[in-house]
CSV table of C-alpha atoms in Angstrom, one decimal:
chain,number,residue,atom,x,y,z
A,1075,UNK,CA,9.7,-6.9,13.8
A,1076,UNK,CA,7.2,-5.6,11.2
A,1077,UNK,CA,3.9,-7.3,10.3
A,1078,UNK,CA,5.3,-8.7,7.0
A,1079,UNK,CA,8.1,-10.4,8.9
A,1080,UNK,CA,5.8,-11.7,11.7
A,1081,UNK,CA,3.2,-13.1,9.3
A,1082,UNK,CA,5.7,-13.9,6.5
A,1083,UNK,CA,4.1,-17.4,5.8
A,1084,UNK,CA,0.7,-15.8,5.0
A,1085,UNK,CA,1.7,-12.5,3.4
A,1086,UNK,CA,4.7,-13.4,1.3
A,1087,UNK,CA,3.0,-16.0,-0.9
A,1088,UNK,CA,0.1,-13.6,-1.5
A,1089,UNK,CA,2.5,-10.8,-2.4
A,1090,UNK,CA,4.5,-13.0,-4.8
A,1091,UNK,CA,1.4,-14.4,-6.5
A,1092,UNK,CA,-0.1,-11.0,-6.9
A,1093,UNK,CA,3.1,-9.4,-8.1
A,1094,UNK,CA,3.6,-12.2,-10.7
A,1095,UNK,CA,0.0,-11.7,-12.0
A,1096,UNK,CA,0.4,-7.9,-12.1
A,1097,UNK,CA,3.8,-8.1,-13.9
A,1098,UNK,CA,2.4,-10.6,-16.4
A,1099,UNK,CA,-0.4,-8.2,-17.3
A,1100,UNK,CA,2.0,-5.3,-17.5
A,1101,UNK,CA,4.4,-7.3,-19.8
A,1102,UNK,CA,1.5,-8.1,-22.1
A,1103,UNK,CA,0.2,-4.5,-22.2
A,1104,UNK,CA,3.7,-3.1,-23.0
A,1105,UNK,CA,4.6,-5.8,-25.6
A,1106,UNK,CA,7.1,-7.4,-23.3
A,1107,UNK,CA,8.9,-4.2,-22.4
A,1108,UNK,CA,8.8,-3.9,-18.6
A,1109,UNK,CA,11.2,-0.9,-18.8
A,1110,UNK,CA,8.6,1.0,-20.7
A,1111,UNK,CA,6.0,0.0,-18.0
A,1112,UNK,CA,8.4,1.4,-15.4
A,1113,UNK,CA,8.8,4.7,-17.3
A,1114,UNK,CA,5.0,5.0,-17.7
A,1115,UNK,CA,4.6,4.4,-14.0
A,1116,UNK,CA,7.1,7.2,-13.2
A,1117,UNK,CA,5.3,9.6,-15.5
A,1118,UNK,CA,1.9,8.7,-14.1
A,1119,UNK,CA,3.1,9.1,-10.5
A,1120,UNK,CA,4.3,12.6,-11.3
A,1121,UNK,CA,0.6,13.6,-11.3
A,1122,UNK,CA,-0.1,12.4,-7.7
A,1123,UNK,CA,-0.4,15.1,-5.1
A,1124,UNK,CA,2.1,13.6,-2.7
A,1125,UNK,CA,1.7,15.0,0.8
A,1126,UNK,CA,-1.4,16.8,-0.2
A,1127,UNK,CA,-3.7,13.9,-1.0
A,1128,UNK,CA,-6.4,13.2,1.6
A,1129,UNK,CA,-6.0,9.7,3.1
A,1130,UNK,CA,-9.7,9.0,2.4
A,1131,UNK,CA,-9.5,10.0,-1.3
A,1132,UNK,CA,-11.0,7.2,-3.4
A,1133,UNK,CA,-9.7,6.2,-6.8
A,1134,UNK,CA,-13.0,7.3,-8.3
A,1135,UNK,CA,-12.7,10.7,-6.7
A,1136,UNK,CA,-9.1,11.0,-7.9
A,1137,UNK,CA,-10.2,10.3,-11.4
A,1138,UNK,CA,-12.8,13.1,-11.2
A,1139,UNK,CA,-10.4,15.6,-9.7
A,1140,UNK,CA,-10.2,19.0,-11.4
A,1141,UNK,CA,-6.9,20.7,-11.9
A,1142,UNK,CA,-4.8,17.6,-11.3
A,1143,UNK,CA,-2.1,19.4,-13.3
A,1144,UNK,CA,-1.5,21.8,-10.4
A,1145,UNK,CA,-0.1,18.8,-8.5
A,1146,UNK,CA,2.1,17.7,-11.4
A,1147,UNK,CA,5.9,17.3,-10.7
A,1148,UNK,CA,7.5,18.0,-14.1
A,1149,UNK,CA,9.7,15.2,-15.5
A,1150,UNK,CA,11.9,15.4,-18.5
A,1151,UNK,CA,13.8,12.6,-20.2
A,1152,UNK,CA,16.9,13.0,-18.1
A,1153,UNK,CA,14.9,13.0,-14.8
A,1154,UNK,CA,13.0,9.8,-15.9
A,1155,UNK,CA,16.3,8.1,-16.8
A,1156,UNK,CA,17.8,9.1,-13.4
A,1157,UNK,CA,14.7,7.9,-11.4
A,1158,UNK,CA,14.5,4.5,-13.2
A,1159,UNK,CA,18.2,3.8,-13.7
A,1160,UNK,CA,17.5,3.3,-17.4
A,1161,UNK,CA,20.2,4.8,-19.7
A,1162,UNK,CA,19.0,8.2,-21.0
A,1163,UNK,CA,19.1,7.1,-24.7
A,1164,UNK,CA,17.1,4.0,-24.0
A,1165,UNK,CA,14.6,6.0,-22.0
A,1166,UNK,CA,14.4,8.5,-24.9
A,1167,UNK,CA,13.6,5.7,-27.4
A,1168,UNK,CA,11.0,4.2,-25.2
A,1169,UNK,CA,9.4,7.6,-24.5
A,1170,UNK,CA,9.3,8.2,-28.3
A,1171,UNK,CA,7.6,4.8,-28.8
A,1172,UNK,CA,5.0,5.5,-26.2
A,1173,UNK,CA,4.4,9.0,-27.7
A,1174,UNK,CA,3.8,7.4,-31.1
A,1175,UNK,CA,1.2,5.1,-29.5
A,1176,UNK,CA,-0.5,8.2,-28.2
A,1177,UNK,CA,0.0,7.3,-24.6
A,1178,UNK,CA,2.2,10.2,-23.6
A,1179,UNK,CA,3.0,13.7,-24.8
A,1180,UNK,CA,6.0,16.0,-24.3
A,1181,UNK,CA,5.1,19.6,-23.6
A,1182,UNK,CA,6.9,22.7,-24.9
A,1183,UNK,CA,9.2,22.7,-21.8
A,1184,UNK,CA,10.2,19.0,-22.5
A,1185,UNK,CA,8.1,17.6,-19.7
A,1186,UNK,CA,6.3,14.3,-20.2
A,1187,UNK,CA,2.6,13.8,-19.4
A,1188,UNK,CA,0.2,10.9,-19.8
A,1189,UNK,CA,-2.3,11.5,-22.5
A,1190,UNK,CA,-6.0,10.6,-22.0
A,1191,UNK,CA,-5.6,7.8,-24.6
A,1192,UNK,CA,-2.8,6.3,-22.6
A,1193,UNK,CA,-4.7,6.5,-19.4
A,1194,UNK,CA,-7.7,4.9,-21.0
A,1195,UNK,CA,-5.8,2.1,-22.8
A,1196,UNK,CA,-3.8,1.3,-19.6
A,1197,UNK,CA,-6.8,1.6,-17.2
A,1198,UNK,CA,-6.9,-2.3,-16.9
A,1199,UNK,CA,-3.3,-2.1,-15.6
A,1200,UNK,CA,-4.5,0.4,-12.9
A,1201,UNK,CA,-7.3,-2.0,-12.0
A,1202,UNK,CA,-4.9,-4.9,-11.8
A,1203,UNK,CA,-2.6,-2.9,-9.5
A,1204,UNK,CA,-5.6,-2.0,-7.3
A,1205,UNK,CA,-6.6,-5.7,-7.1
A,1206,UNK,CA,-3.0,-6.5,-6.1
A,1207,UNK,CA,-3.1,-3.8,-3.4
A,1208,UNK,CA,-6.5,-5.0,-2.1
A,1209,UNK,CA,-5.1,-8.6,-1.8
A,1210,UNK,CA,-2.2,-7.3,0.2
A,1211,UNK,CA,-4.4,-5.2,2.4
A,1212,UNK,CA,-6.6,-8.2,3.1
A,1213,UNK,CA,-3.6,-10.3,4.0
A,1214,UNK,CA,-2.4,-7.6,6.4
A,1215,UNK,CA,-5.7,-7.3,8.1
A,1216,UNK,CA,-6.4,-11.0,8.6
């Protein structure tokens, strides 16, 4: 039995409350479009150096990292649609909307990247997600 099953009565309410708060913030930031939020999360996660990120890397250090592009896993519209389960044409429309907002850009190879404007405007969402994770980590330690 895992810790979440053993301490369900303490962990589950904190998880649900935190998830609701986080999704509410995401919904507002994406004008009610949680599919767009999911797409942006997938694009943003493509820049994470999975398997090569030090366990003790802080968020502040990650933000200052040089050459983050060397870790980037290229994602085109088709890949994003496959990962999210969102129909390709729907994903294409949502990607185009976020590109018009200046949040993402498509490179010459058709790969999507988060623009600095998008990262800056959505920084509060990152902070909310970190708060949610901190809450869960505290519940798991107690």
